[in-house]
JSON list of C-alpha atoms in Angstrom, two decimals:
[
{"chain": "A", "resi": 352, "resn": "UNK", "atom": "CA", "xyz": [-20.10, 188.82, -43.59]},
{"chain": "A", "resi": 353, "resn": "UNK", "atom": "CA", "xyz": [-19.00, 186.77, -40.41]},
{"chain": "A", "resi": 354, "resn": "UNK", "atom": "CA", "xyz": [-16.23, 187.31, -37.78]},
{"chain": "A", "resi": 355, "resn": "UNK", "atom": "CA", "xyz": [-15.65, 183.53, -38.22]},
{"chain": "A", "resi": 356, "resn": "UNK", "atom": "CA", "xyz": [-14.72, 183.90, -41.95]},
{"chain": "A", "resi": 357, "resn": "UNK", "atom": "CA", "xyz": [-11.95, 186.17, -42.67]},
{"chain": "A", "resi": 358, "resn": "UNK", "atom": "CA", "xyz": [-9.97, 186.67, -45.89]},
{"chain": "A", "resi": 359, "resn": "UNK", "atom": "CA", "xyz": [-6.48, 188.07, -46.50]},
{"chain": "A", "resi": 360, "resn": "UNK", "atom": "CA", "xyz": [-4.85, 188.45, -49.96]},
{"chain": "A", "resi": 361, "resn": "UNK", "atom": "CA", "xyz": [-0.97, 188.43, -50.42]},
{"chain": "A", "resi": 362, "resn": "UNK", "atom": "CA", "xyz": [-0.22, 189.10, -54.08]},
{"chain": "A", "resi": 363, "resn": "UNK", "atom": "CA", "xyz": [-1.63, 186.11, -56.01]},
{"chain": "A", "resi": 364, "resn": "UNK", "atom": "CA", "xyz": [-2.58, 184.02, -53.08]},
{"chain": "A", "resi": 365, "resn": "UNK", "atom": "CA", "xyz": [-5.76, 184.49, -50.82]},
{"chain": "A", "resi": 366, "resn": "UNK", "atom": "CA", "xyz": [-6.17, 182.84, -47.42]},
{"chain": "A", "resi": 367, "resn": "UNK", "atom": "CA", "xyz": [-9.64, 182.09, -45.86]},
{"chain": "A", "resi": 368, "resn": "UNK", "atom": "CA", "xyz": [-9.49, 181.59, -42.13]},
{"chain": "A", "resi": 369, "resn": "UNK", "atom": "CA", "xyz": [-12.16, 179.81, -40.33]},
{"chain": "A", "resi": 370, "resn": "UNK", "atom": "CA", "xyz": [-13.24, 180.67, -36.72]},
{"chain": "A", "resi": 371, "resn": "UNK", "atom": "CA", "xyz": [-11.28, 182.18, -33.89]},
{"chain": "A", "resi": 372, "resn": "UNK", "atom": "CA", "xyz": [-10.05, 178.89, -32.37]},
{"chain": "A", "resi": 373, "resn": "UNK", "atom": "CA", "xyz": [-12.89, 178.40, -30.05]},
{"chain": "A", "resi": 374, "resn": "UNK", "atom": "CA", "xyz": [-15.35, 175.48, -30.12]},
{"chain": "A", "resi": 375, "resn": "UNK", "atom": "CA", "xyz": [-12.88, 173.73, -32.57]},
{"chain": "A", "resi": 376, "resn": "UNK", "atom": "CA", "xyz": [-13.87, 176.39, -35.30]},
{"chain": "A", "resi": 377, "resn": "UNK", "atom": "CA", "xyz": [-17.50, 175.00, -35.39]},
{"chain": "A", "resi": 378, "resn": "UNK", "atom": "CA", "xyz": [-19.44, 177.30, -37.88]},
{"chain": "A", "resi": 379, "resn": "UNK", "atom": "CA", "xyz": [-22.95, 178.70, -37.50]},
{"chain": "A", "resi": 380, "resn": "UNK", "atom": "CA", "xyz": [-25.49, 179.28, -40.23]},
{"chain": "A", "resi": 381, "resn": "UNK", "atom": "CA", "xyz": [-24.29, 182.89, -40.91]},
{"chain": "A", "resi": 382, "resn": "UNK", "atom": "CA", "xyz": [-20.81, 181.57, -41.22]},
{"chain": "A", "resi": 383, "resn": "UNK", "atom": "CA", "xyz": [-21.65, 179.08, -43.86]},
{"chain": "A", "resi": 384, "resn": "UNK", "atom": "CA", "xyz": [-23.57, 181.73, -45.73]},
{"chain": "A", "resi": 385, "resn": "UNK", "atom": "CA", "xyz": [-20.45, 184.08, -45.37]},
{"chain": "A", "resi": 386, "resn": "UNK", "atom": "CA", "xyz": [-18.13, 181.27, -46.60]},
{"chain": "A", "resi": 387, "resn": "UNK", "atom": "CA", "xyz": [-20.24, 180.81, -49.66]},
{"chain": "A", "resi": 388, "resn": "UNK", "atom": "CA", "xyz": [-20.24, 184.41, -50.58]},
{"chain": "A", "resi": 389, "resn": "UNK", "atom": "CA", "xyz": [-16.45, 184.73, -49.81]},
{"chain": "A", "resi": 390, "resn": "UNK", "atom": "CA", "xyz": [-15.83, 182.20, -52.50]},
{"chain": "A", "resi": 391, "resn": "UNK", "atom": "CA", "xyz": [-18.28, 183.54, -55.00]},
{"chain": "A", "resi": 392, "resn": "UNK", "atom": "CA", "xyz": [-16.39, 186.82, -54.64]},
{"chain": "A", "resi": 393, "resn": "UNK", "atom": "CA", "xyz": [-12.82, 185.29, -54.85]},
{"chain": "A", "resi": 394, "resn": "UNK", "atom": "CA", "xyz": [-14.09, 183.46, -58.00]},
{"chain": "A", "resi": 395, "resn": "UNK", "atom": "CA", "xyz": [-14.07, 186.80, -59.86]},
{"chain": "A", "resi": 396, "resn": "UNK", "atom": "CA", "xyz": [-10.75, 188.06, -58.60]},
{"chain": "A", "resi": 397, "resn": "UNK", "atom": "CA", "xyz": [-8.43, 187.90, -61.70]},
{"chain": "A", "resi": 398, "resn": "UNK", "atom": "CA", "xyz": [-5.23, 188.46, -59.83]},
{"chain": "A", "resi": 399, "resn": "UNK", "atom": "CA", "xyz": [-5.72, 185.49, -57.46]},
{"chain": "A", "resi": 400, "resn": "UNK", "atom": "CA", "xyz": [-4.28, 182.07, -58.58]},
{"chain": "A", "resi": 401, "resn": "UNK", "atom": "CA", "xyz": [-4.63, 179.96, -55.37]},
{"chain": "A", "resi": 402, "resn": "UNK", "atom": "CA", "xyz": [-6.61, 180.06, -52.23]},
{"chain": "A", "resi": 403, "resn": "UNK", "atom": "CA", "xyz": [-5.72, 178.45, -48.95]},
{"chain": "A", "resi": 404, "resn": "UNK", "atom": "CA", "xyz": [-8.35, 177.49, -46.33]},
{"chain": "A", "resi": 405, "resn": "UNK", "atom": "CA", "xyz": [-7.41, 176.98, -42.89]},
{"chain": "A", "resi": 406, "resn": "UNK", "atom": "CA", "xyz": [-8.74, 176.97, -39.27]},
{"chain": "A", "resi": 407, "resn": "UNK", "atom": "CA", "xyz": [-7.65, 179.14, -36.27]},
{"chain": "A", "resi": 408, "resn": "UNK", "atom": "CA", "xyz": [-5.94, 177.92, -33.16]},
{"chain": "A", "resi": 409, "resn": "UNK", "atom": "CA", "xyz": [-4.66, 174.47, -34.20]},
{"chain": "A", "resi": 410, "resn": "UNK", "atom": "CA", "xyz": [-7.60, 172.90, -35.68]},
{"chain": "A", "resi": 411, "resn": "UNK", "atom": "CA", "xyz": [-9.42, 172.99, -39.15]},
{"chain": "A", "resi": 412, "resn": "UNK", "atom": "CA", "xyz": [-13.13, 172.68, -38.32]},
{"chain": "A", "resi": 413, "resn": "UNK", "atom": "CA", "xyz": [-15.35, 170.49, -36.25]},
{"chain": "A", "resi": 414, "resn": "UNK", "atom": "CA", "xyz": [-18.16, 171.19, -38.75]},
{"chain": "A", "resi": 415, "resn": "UNK", "atom": "CA", "xyz": [-21.38, 173.10, -37.69]},
{"chain": "A", "resi": 416, "resn": "UNK", "atom": "CA", "xyz": [-22.09, 174.68, -34.45]},
{"chain": "A", "resi": 417, "resn": "UNK", "atom": "CA", "xyz": [-24.36, 172.28, -32.71]},
{"chain": "A", "resi": 418, "resn": "UNK", "atom": "CA", "xyz": [-25.68, 174.91, -30.17]},
{"chain": "A", "resi": 419, "resn": "UNK", "atom": "CA", "xyz": [-27.70, 176.39, -32.89]},
{"chain": "A", "resi": 420, "resn": "UNK", "atom": "CA", "xyz": [-29.78, 173.30, -33.40]},
{"chain": "A", "resi": 421, "resn": "UNK", "atom": "CA", "xyz": [-31.03, 172.78, -29.91]},
{"chain": "A", "resi": 422, "resn": "UNK", "atom": "CA", "xyz": [-34.87, 173.02, -30.30]},
{"chain": "A", "resi": 423, "resn": "UNK", "atom": "CA", "xyz": [-34.41, 174.38, -33.66]},
{"chain": "A", "resi": 424, "resn": "UNK", "atom": "CA", "xyz": [-37.45, 174.05, -35.86]},
{"chain": "A", "resi": 425, "resn": "UNK", "atom": "CA", "xyz": [-37.14, 171.50, -38.71]},
{"chain": "A", "resi": 426, "resn": "UNK", "atom": "CA", "xyz": [-37.17, 174.28, -41.37]},
{"chain": "A", "resi": 427, "resn": "UNK", "atom": "CA", "xyz": [-34.28, 175.95, -39.74]},
{"chain": "A", "resi": 428, "resn": "UNK", "atom": "CA", "xyz": [-32.33, 172.74, -39.67]},
{"chain": "A", "resi": 429, "resn": "UNK", "atom": "CA", "xyz": [-32.99, 172.15, -43.33]},
{"chain": "A", "resi": 430, "resn": "UNK", "atom": "CA", "xyz": [-31.80, 175.77, -44.09]},
{"chain": "A", "resi": 431, "resn": "UNK", "atom": "CA", "xyz": [-28.66, 175.20, -42.02]},
{"chain": "A", "resi": 432, "resn": "UNK", "atom": "CA", "xyz": [-27.76, 172.09, -44.15]},
{"chain": "A", "resi": 433, "resn": "UNK", "atom": "CA", "xyz": [-28.57, 173.86, -47.29]},
{"chain": "A", "resi": 434, "resn": "UNK", "atom": "CA", "xyz": [-26.12, 176.64, -46.22]},
{"chain": "A", "resi": 435, "resn": "UNK", "atom": "CA", "xyz": [-23.39, 174.16, -45.62]},
{"chain": "A", "resi": 436, "resn": "UNK", "atom": "CA", "xyz": [-23.86, 172.43, -49.03]},
{"chain": "A", "resi": 437, "resn": "UNK", "atom": "CA", "xyz": [-23.89, 175.87, -50.71]},
{"chain": "A", "resi": 438, "resn": "UNK", "atom": "CA", "xyz": [-20.64, 176.84, -49.17]},
{"chain": "A", "resi": 439, "resn": "UNK", "atom": "CA", "xyz": [-18.96, 173.56, -50.28]},
{"chain": "A", "resi": 440, "resn": "UNK", "atom": "CA", "xyz": [-20.53, 174.04, -53.80]},
{"chain": "A", "resi": 441, "resn": "UNK", "atom": "CA", "xyz": [-19.18, 177.40, -54.01]},
{"chain": "A", "resi": 442, "resn": "UNK", "atom": "CA", "xyz": [-15.51, 176.07, -53.18]},
{"chain": "A", "resi": 443, "resn": "UNK", "atom": "CA", "xyz": [-15.92, 173.36, -56.12]},
{"chain": "A", "resi": 444, "resn": "UNK", "atom": "CA", "xyz": [-17.24, 175.91, -58.45]},
{"chain": "A", "resi": 445, "resn": "UNK", "atom": "CA", "xyz": [-14.64, 178.39, -57.75]},
{"chain": "A", "resi": 446, "resn": "UNK", "atom": "CA", "xyz": [-12.33, 178.35, -60.92]},
{"chain": "A", "resi": 447, "resn": "UNK", "atom": "CA", "xyz": [-9.20, 179.15, -58.58]},
{"chain": "A", "resi": 448, "resn": "UNK", "atom": "CA", "xyz": [-7.47, 176.11, -57.17]},
{"chain": "A", "resi": 449, "resn": "UNK", "atom": "CA", "xyz": [-8.12, 175.90, -53.35]},
{"chain": "A", "resi": 450, "resn": "UNK", "atom": "CA", "xyz": [-5.94, 174.08, -50.94]},
{"chain": "A", "resi": 451, "resn": "UNK", "atom": "CA", "xyz": [-7.10, 172.95, -47.35]},
{"chain": "A", "resi": 452, "resn": "UNK", "atom": "CA", "xyz": [-4.50, 173.27, -44.53]},
{"chain": "A", "resi": 453, "resn": "UNK", "atom": "CA", "xyz": [-5.74, 170.75, -42.13]},
{"chain": "A", "resi": 454, "resn": "UNK", "atom": "CA", "xyz": [-4.51, 170.42, -38.56]},
{"chain": "A", "resi": 455, "resn": "UNK", "atom": "CA", "xyz": [-6.50, 169.29, -35.49]},
{"chain": "A", "resi": 456, "resn": "UNK", "atom": "CA", "xyz": [-9.68, 167.91, -36.78]},
{"chain": "A", "resi": 457, "resn": "UNK", "atom": "CA", "xyz": [-12.02, 168.15, -40.00]},
{"chain": "A", "resi": 458, "resn": "UNK", "atom": "CA", "xyz": [-15.15, 166.42, -38.88]},
{"chain": "A", "resi": 459, "resn": "UNK", "atom": "CA", "xyz": [-18.75, 166.48, -40.24]},
{"chain": "A", "resi": 460, "resn": "UNK", "atom": "CA", "xyz": [-19.32, 169.53, -42.11]},
{"chain": "A", "resi": 461, "resn": "UNK", "atom": "CA", "xyz": [-15.51, 170.27, -41.65]},
{"chain": "A", "resi": 462, "resn": "UNK", "atom": "CA", "xyz": [-14.79, 167.04, -43.52]},
{"chain": "A", "resi": 463, "resn": "UNK", "atom": "CA", "xyz": [-16.96, 168.11, -46.36]},
{"chain": "A", "resi": 464, "resn": "UNK", "atom": "CA", "xyz": [-15.41, 171.59, -46.53]},
{"chain": "A", "resi": 465, "resn": "UNK", "atom": "CA", "xyz": [-11.82, 169.95, -46.54]},
{"chain": "A", "resi": 466, "resn": "UNK", "atom": "CA", "xyz": [-13.03, 167.44, -49.35]},
{"chain": "A", "resi": 467, "resn": "UNK", "atom": "CA", "xyz": [-14.54, 170.26, -51.36]},
{"chain": "A", "resi": 468, "resn": "UNK", "atom": "CA", "xyz": [-11.11, 171.77, -51.77]},
{"chain": "A", "resi": 469, "resn": "UNK", "atom": "CA", "xyz": [-8.75, 170.66, -54.72]},
{"chain": "A", "resi": 470, "resn": "UNK", "atom": "CA", "xyz": [-5.80, 169.76, -52.46]},
{"chain": "A", "resi": 471, "resn": "UNK", "atom": "CA", "xyz": [-5.44, 169.00, -48.86]},
{"chain": "A", "resi": 472, "resn": "UNK", "atom": "CA", "xyz": [-2.24, 169.28, -46.69]},
{"chain": "A", "resi": 473, "resn": "UNK", "atom": "CA", "xyz": [-2.37, 167.45, -43.38]},
{"chain": "A", "resi": 474, "resn": "UNK", "atom": "CA", "xyz": [-0.41, 167.66, -40.13]},
{"chain": "A", "resi": 475, "resn": "UNK", "atom": "CA", "xyz": [0.65, 164.17, -39.02]},
{"chain": "A", "resi": 476, "resn": "UNK", "atom": "CA", "xyz": [-1.65, 164.55, -35.95]},
{"chain": "A", "resi": 477, "resn": "UNK", "atom": "CA", "xyz": [-4.78, 165.64, -37.89]},
{"chain": "A", "resi": 478, "resn": "UNK", "atom": "CA", "xyz": [-7.96, 163.48, -38.23]},
{"chain": "A", "resi": 479, "resn": "UNK", "atom": "CA", "xyz": [-10.80, 163.61, -40.55]},
{"chain": "A", "resi": 480, "resn": "UNK", "atom": "CA", "xyz": [-14.21, 161.77, -40.90]},
{"chain": "A", "resi": 481, "resn": "UNK", "atom": "CA", "xyz": [-17.93, 162.07, -40.78]},
{"chain": "A", "resi": 482, "resn": "UNK", "atom": "CA", "xyz": [-19.31, 161.24, -37.13]},
{"chain": "A", "resi": 483, "resn": "UNK", "atom": "CA", "xyz": [-22.69, 162.23, -38.06]},
{"chain": "A", "resi": 484, "resn": "UNK", "atom": "CA", "xyz": [-24.98, 159.07, -37.78]},
{"chain": "A", "resi": 485, "resn": "UNK", "atom": "CA", "xyz": [-25.25, 159.08, -34.15]},
{"chain": "A", "resi": 486, "resn": "UNK", "atom": "CA", "xyz": [-26.70, 162.53, -34.38]},
{"chain": "A", "resi": 487, "resn": "UNK", "atom": "CA", "xyz": [-29.53, 161.28, -36.48]},
{"chain": "A", "resi": 488, "resn": "UNK", "atom": "CA", "xyz": [-28.16, 163.07, -39.59]},
{"chain": "A", "resi": 489, "resn": "UNK", "atom": "CA", "xyz": [-29.29, 161.59, -42.93]},
{"chain": "A", "resi": 490, "resn": "UNK", "atom": "CA", "xyz": [-26.40, 161.98, -45.04]},
{"chain": "A", "resi": 491, "resn": "UNK", "atom": "CA", "xyz": [-26.97, 163.60, -48.33]},
{"chain": "A", "resi": 492, "resn": "UNK", "atom": "CA", "xyz": [-25.85, 162.20, -51.87]},
{"chain": "A", "resi": 493, "resn": "UNK", "atom": "CA", "xyz": [-23.60, 165.17, -52.23]},
{"chain": "A", "resi": 494, "resn": "UNK", "atom": "CA", "xyz": [-21.87, 164.71, -48.87]},
{"chain": "A", "resi": 495, "resn": "UNK", "atom": "CA", "xyz": [-21.40, 160.94, -49.68]},
{"chain": "A", "resi": 496, "resn": "UNK", "atom": "CA", "xyz": [-20.28, 161.45, -53.09]},
{"chain": "A", "resi": 497, "resn": "UNK", "atom": "CA", "xyz": [-17.44, 163.88, -52.00]},
{"chain": "A", "resi": 498, "resn": "UNK", "atom": "CA", "xyz": [-16.14, 161.05, -49.73]},
{"chain": "A", "resi": 499, "resn": "UNK", "atom": "CA", "xyz": [-16.61, 158.22, -52.10]},
{"chain": "A", "resi": 500, "resn": "UNK", "atom": "CA", "xyz": [-14.84, 160.02, -54.96]},
{"chain": "A", "resi": 501, "resn": "UNK", "atom": "CA", "xyz": [-11.85, 160.11, -53.18]},
{"chain": "A", "resi": 502, "resn": "UNK", "atom": "CA", "xyz": [-11.84, 157.29, -50.71]},
{"chain": "A", "resi": 503, "resn": "UNK", "atom": "CA", "xyz": [-13.76, 154.75, -52.72]},
{"chain": "A", "resi": 504, "resn": "UNK", "atom": "CA", "xyz": [-17.22, 153.34, -51.86]},
{"chain": "A", "resi": 505, "resn": "UNK", "atom": "CA", "xyz": [-16.17, 150.69, -49.39]},
{"chain": "A", "resi": 506, "resn": "UNK", "atom": "CA", "xyz": [-14.30, 153.12, -47.15]},
{"chain": "A", "resi": 507, "resn": "UNK", "atom": "CA", "xyz": [-16.90, 155.75, -47.48]},
{"chain": "A", "resi": 508, "resn": "UNK", "atom": "CA", "xyz": [-19.55, 153.42, -46.35]},
{"chain": "A", "resi": 509, "resn": "UNK", "atom": "CA", "xyz": [-17.47, 152.36, -43.25]},
{"chain": "A", "resi": 510, "resn": "UNK", "atom": "CA", "xyz": [-16.85, 155.84, -42.39]},
{"chain": "A", "resi": 511, "resn": "UNK", "atom": "CA", "xyz": [-20.42, 156.90, -42.73]},
{"chain": "A", "resi": 512, "resn": "UNK", "atom": "CA", "xyz": [-21.81, 153.91, -40.96]},
{"chain": "A", "resi": 513, "resn": "UNK", "atom": "CA", "xyz": [-19.42, 153.94, -37.92]},
{"chain": "A", "resi": 514, "resn": "UNK", "atom": "CA", "xyz": [-18.44, 157.63, -37.69]},
{"chain": "A", "resi": 515, "resn": "UNK", "atom": "CA", "xyz": [-14.74, 156.60, -37.38]},
{"chain": "A", "resi": 516, "resn": "UNK", "atom": "CA", "xyz": [-12.18, 159.26, -37.91]},
{"chain": "A", "resi": 517, "resn": "UNK", "atom": "CA", "xyz": [-9.05, 158.58, -40.06]},
{"chain": "A", "resi": 518, "resn": "UNK", "atom": "CA", "xyz": [-5.85, 159.74, -38.68]},
{"chain": "A", "resi": 519, "resn": "UNK", "atom": "CA", "xyz": [-3.37, 161.60, -41.20]},
{"chain": "A", "resi": 520, "resn": "UNK", "atom": "CA", "xyz": [-1.63, 158.27, -42.35]},
{"chain": "A", "resi": 521, "resn": "UNK", "atom": "CA", "xyz": [-4.82, 156.43, -43.02]},
{"chain": "A", "resi": 522, "resn": "UNK", "atom": "CA", "xyz": [-6.32, 159.38, -44.72]},
{"chain": "A", "resi": 523, "resn": "UNK", "atom": "CA", "xyz": [-3.09, 159.62, -46.86]},
{"chain": "A", "resi": 524, "resn": "UNK", "atom": "CA", "xyz": [-3.28, 155.93, -47.88]},
{"chain": "A", "resi": 525, "resn": "UNK", "atom": "CA", "xyz": [-7.02, 156.34, -48.54]},
{"chain": "A", "resi": 526, "resn": "UNK", "atom": "CA", "xyz": [-6.43, 159.15, -51.13]},
{"chain": "A", "resi": 527, "resn": "UNK", "atom": "CA", "xyz": [-7.88, 161.97, -49.14]},
{"chain": "A", "resi": 528, "resn": "UNK", "atom": "CA", "xyz": [-4.55, 163.80, -48.56]},
{"chain": "A", "resi": 529, "resn": "UNK", "atom": "CA", "xyz": [-2.00, 164.99, -50.91]},
{"chain": "A", "resi": 530, "resn": "UNK", "atom": "CA", "xyz": [0.78, 165.89, -48.53]},
{"chain": "A", "resi": 531, "resn": "UNK", "atom": "CA", "xyz": [1.32, 164.80, -44.91]},
{"chain": "A", "resi": 532, "resn": "UNK", "atom": "CA", "xyz": [3.80, 166.71, -42.78]},
{"chain": "A", "resi": 533, "resn": "UNK", "atom": "CA", "xyz": [4.85, 167.18, -39.12]},
{"chain": "A", "resi": 534, "resn": "UNK", "atom": "CA", "xyz": [2.62, 169.58, -37.45]},
{"chain": "A", "resi": 535, "resn": "UNK", "atom": "CA", "xyz": [5.38, 172.05, -37.00]},
{"chain": "A", "resi": 536, "resn": "UNK", "atom": "CA", "xyz": [5.91, 172.22, -40.86]},
{"chain": "A", "resi": 537, "resn": "UNK", "atom": "CA", "xyz": [2.27, 172.43, -41.78]},
{"chain": "A", "resi": 538, "resn": "UNK", "atom": "CA", "xyz": [2.04, 176.13, -42.65]},
{"chain": "A", "resi": 539, "resn": "UNK", "atom": "CA", "xyz": [5.51, 176.05, -44.47]},
{"chain": "A", "resi": 540, "resn": "UNK", "atom": "CA", "xyz": [4.34, 173.02, -46.53]},
{"chain": "A", "resi": 541, "resn": "UNK", "atom": "CA", "xyz": [1.18, 174.64, -47.48]},
{"chain": "A", "resi": 542, "resn": "UNK", "atom": "CA", "xyz": [2.94, 177.84, -48.49]},
{"chain": "A", "resi": 543, "resn": "UNK", "atom": "CA", "xyz": [5.33, 175.76, -50.65]},
{"chain": "A", "resi": 544, "resn": "UNK", "atom": "CA", "xyz": [2.43, 173.96, -52.39]},
{"chain": "A", "resi": 545, "resn": "UNK", "atom": "CA", "xyz": [0.42, 177.29, -52.70]},
{"chain": "A", "resi": 546, "resn": "UNK", "atom": "CA", "xyz": [3.50, 178.76, -54.33]},
{"chain": "A", "resi": 547, "resn": "UNK", "atom": "CA", "xyz": [4.09, 176.18, -56.71]},
{"chain": "A", "resi": 548, "resn": "UNK", "atom": "CA", "xyz": [0.35, 176.37, -57.97]},
{"chain": "A", "resi": 549, "resn": "UNK", "atom": "CA", "xyz": [0.48, 180.23, -58.04]},
{"chain": "A", "resi": 550, "resn": "UNK", "atom": "CA", "xyz": [3.61, 180.18, -60.19]},
{"chain": "A", "resi": 551, "resn": "UNK", "atom": "CA", "xyz": [1.45, 178.78, -63.04]},
{"chain": "A", "resi": 552, "resn": "UNK", "atom": "CA", "xyz": [-0.47, 180.98, -65.47]},
{"chain": "A", "resi": 553, "resn": "UNK", "atom": "CA", "xyz": [-4.05, 181.66, -64.28]},
{"chain": "A", "resi": 554, "resn": "UNK", "atom": "CA", "xyz": [-5.64, 180.44, -67.56]},
{"chain": "A", "resi": 555, "resn": "UNK", "atom": "CA", "xyz": [-3.91, 177.16, -67.32]},
{"chain": "A", "resi": 556, "resn": "UNK", "atom": "CA", "xyz": [-5.01, 176.64, -63.76]},
{"chain": "A", "resi": 557, "resn": "UNK", "atom": "CA", "xyz": [-8.51, 177.26, -64.59]},
{"chain": "A", "resi": 558, "resn": "UNK", "atom": "CA", "xyz": [-8.43, 174.94, -67.46]},
{"chain": "A", "resi": 559, "resn": "UNK", "atom": "CA", "xyz": [-6.80, 172.22, -65.29]},
{"chain": "A", "resi": 560, "resn": "UNK", "atom": "CA", "xyz": [-9.41, 172.58, -62.47]},
{"chain": "A", "resi": 561, "resn": "UNK", "atom": "CA", "xyz": [-12.20, 172.49, -65.04]},
{"chain": "A", "resi": 562, "resn": "UNK", "atom": "CA", "xyz": [-10.80, 169.46, -66.90]},
{"chain": "A", "resi": 563, "resn": "UNK", "atom": "CA", "xyz": [-10.38, 167.45, -63.74]},
{"chain": "A", "resi": 564, "resn": "UNK", "atom": "CA", "xyz": [-13.93, 168.64, -62.78]},
{"chain": "A", "resi": 565, "resn": "UNK", "atom": "CA", "xyz": [-15.47, 167.31, -66.01]},
{"chain": "A", "resi": 566, "resn": "UNK", "atom": "CA", "xyz": [-14.28, 163.75, -65.02]},
{"chain": "A", "resi": 567, "resn": "UNK", "atom": "CA", "xyz": [-16.07, 164.10, -61.58]},
{"chain": "A", "resi": 568, "resn": "UNK", "atom": "CA", "xyz": [-19.28, 165.52, -63.14]},
{"chain": "A", "resi": 569, "resn": "UNK", "atom": "CA", "xyz": [-21.30, 162.28, -63.71]},
{"chain": "A", "resi": 570, "resn": "UNK", "atom": "CA", "xyz": [-21.17, 161.55, -59.93]},
{"chain": "A", "resi": 571, "resn": "UNK", "atom": "CA", "xyz": [-21.85, 165.04, -58.86]},
{"chain": "A", "resi": 572, "resn": "UNK", "atom": "CA", "xyz": [-24.84, 165.48, -61.32]},
{"chain": "A", "resi": 573, "resn": "UNK", "atom": "CA", "xyz": [-26.22, 162.03, -60.10]},
{"chain": "A", "resi": 574, "resn": "UNK", "atom": "CA", "xyz": [-25.98, 163.40, -56.54]},
{"chain": "A", "resi": 575, "resn": "UNK", "atom": "CA", "xyz": [-27.53, 166.61, -57.37]},
{"chain": "A", "resi": 576, "resn": "UNK", "atom": "CA", "xyz": [-30.32, 165.01, -59.25]},
{"chain": "A", "resi": 577, "resn": "UNK", "atom": "CA", "xyz": [-31.33, 162.61, -56.61]},
{"chain": "A", "resi": 578, "resn": "UNK", "atom": "CA", "xyz": [-34.55, 163.69, -54.80]},
{"chain": "A", "resi": 579, "resn": "UNK", "atom": "CA", "xyz": [-33.20, 163.59, -51.37]},
{"chain": "A", "resi": 580, "resn": "UNK", "atom": "CA", "xyz": [-35.47, 163.72, -48.30]},
{"chain": "A", "resi": 581, "resn": "UNK", "atom": "CA", "xyz": [-34.95, 165.63, -45.03]},
{"chain": "A", "resi": 582, "resn": "UNK", "atom": "CA", "xyz": [-31.50, 166.38, -43.69]},
{"chain": "A", "resi": 583, "resn": "UNK", "atom": "CA", "xyz": [-32.13, 164.73, -40.25]},
{"chain": "A", "resi": 584, "resn": "UNK", "atom": "CA", "xyz": [-34.40, 162.33, -38.55]},
{"chain": "A", "resi": 585, "resn": "UNK", "atom": "CA", "xyz": [-35.74, 165.00, -36.16]},
{"chain": "A", "resi": 586, "resn": "UNK", "atom": "CA", "xyz": [-36.29, 163.31, -33.01]},
{"chain": "A", "resi": 587, "resn": "UNK", "atom": "CA", "xyz": [-33.03, 161.27, -33.27]},
{"chain": "A", "resi": 588, "resn": "UNK", "atom": "CA", "xyz": [-31.30, 164.45, -34.14]},
{"chain": "A", "resi": 589, "resn": "UNK", "atom": "CA", "xyz": [-32.57, 166.36, -31.06]},
{"chain": "A", "resi": 590, "resn": "UNK", "atom": "CA", "xyz": [-31.71, 163.60, -28.90]},
{"chain": "A", "resi": 591, "resn": "UNK", "atom": "CA", "xyz": [-28.34, 163.24, -30.46]},
{"chain": "A", "resi": 592, "resn": "UNK", "atom": "CA", "xyz": [-27.34, 167.01, -30.36]},
{"chain": "A", "resi": 593, "resn": "UNK", "atom": "CA", "xyz": [-28.65, 167.19, -26.71]},
{"chain": "A", "resi": 594, "resn": "UNK", "atom": "CA", "xyz": [-26.40, 164.21, -25.76]},
{"chain": "A", "resi": 595, "resn": "UNK", "atom": "CA", "xyz": [-23.47, 165.37, -27.52]},
{"chain": "A", "resi": 596, "resn": "UNK", "atom": "CA", "xyz": [-23.47, 168.81, -25.98]},
{"chain": "A", "resi": 597, "resn": "UNK", "atom": "CA", "xyz": [-24.06, 167.37, -22.54]},
{"chain": "A", "resi": 598, "resn": "UNK", "atom": "CA", "xyz": [-21.04, 165.29, -22.94]},
{"chain": "A", "resi": 599, "resn": "UNK", "atom": "CA", "xyz": [-19.08, 168.21, -24.16]},
{"chain": "A", "resi": 600, "resn": "UNK", "atom": "CA", "xyz": [-20.01, 170.24, -20.93]},
{"chain": "A", "resi": 601, "resn": "UNK", "atom": "CA", "xyz": [-19.51, 167.36, -18.66]},
{"chain": "A", "resi": 602, "resn": "UNK", "atom": "CA", "xyz": [-16.76, 165.18, -19.96]},
{"chain": "A", "resi": 603, "resn": "UNK", "atom": "CA", "xyz": [-15.99, 161.87, -18.10]}
]
């Protein structure tokens, strides 16, 4: 397991907490593996009817920890992206409804994590997007499909091409958000929604999630069957990661 992925259970609800508040809850390779394992295990918990995913310290997740990728070998980078995708897939395949409680930023793989959840509750000051092209990341069909299924192809292309982050109001209008509330009310609003879900019979919740997933399956199957190439353009990726970390250490 990982110190950056913790789980708590309260009756019929479970809560998965990302990070410790530092580095905007960016997750490393071991964290993504732990997250996948967490959801594989929660999937078999018969008493749990809803799962909430949130970040620590006022932000959801800025995605993956870029510090791991400085001078990383290409195979290690590929394994890291595979771990991200496996974690998101585990959330989608978990029979229990999953709610993302999003404040701060959900960017890159953090965006994918939020989109893999069934429902999203946003603080009014939260932002979401995929600012990955500048890093030389070659977006996978699975990553693109999560965004396009909710936001539509046109907006998905814009966000992937430009790296622009949507604010909560824009994300709500685009269909990425189920509820948008003042930041001070985020936890309470998420608990209210989770309580409404948990009040339903587990069998009915599982059937409902499966029924909706059937409608999404053609797109997901097409993405899975696509013979995707490498996760990154390696030289561009190393330059982009180095530049990003340099800016982070020495902001203007």
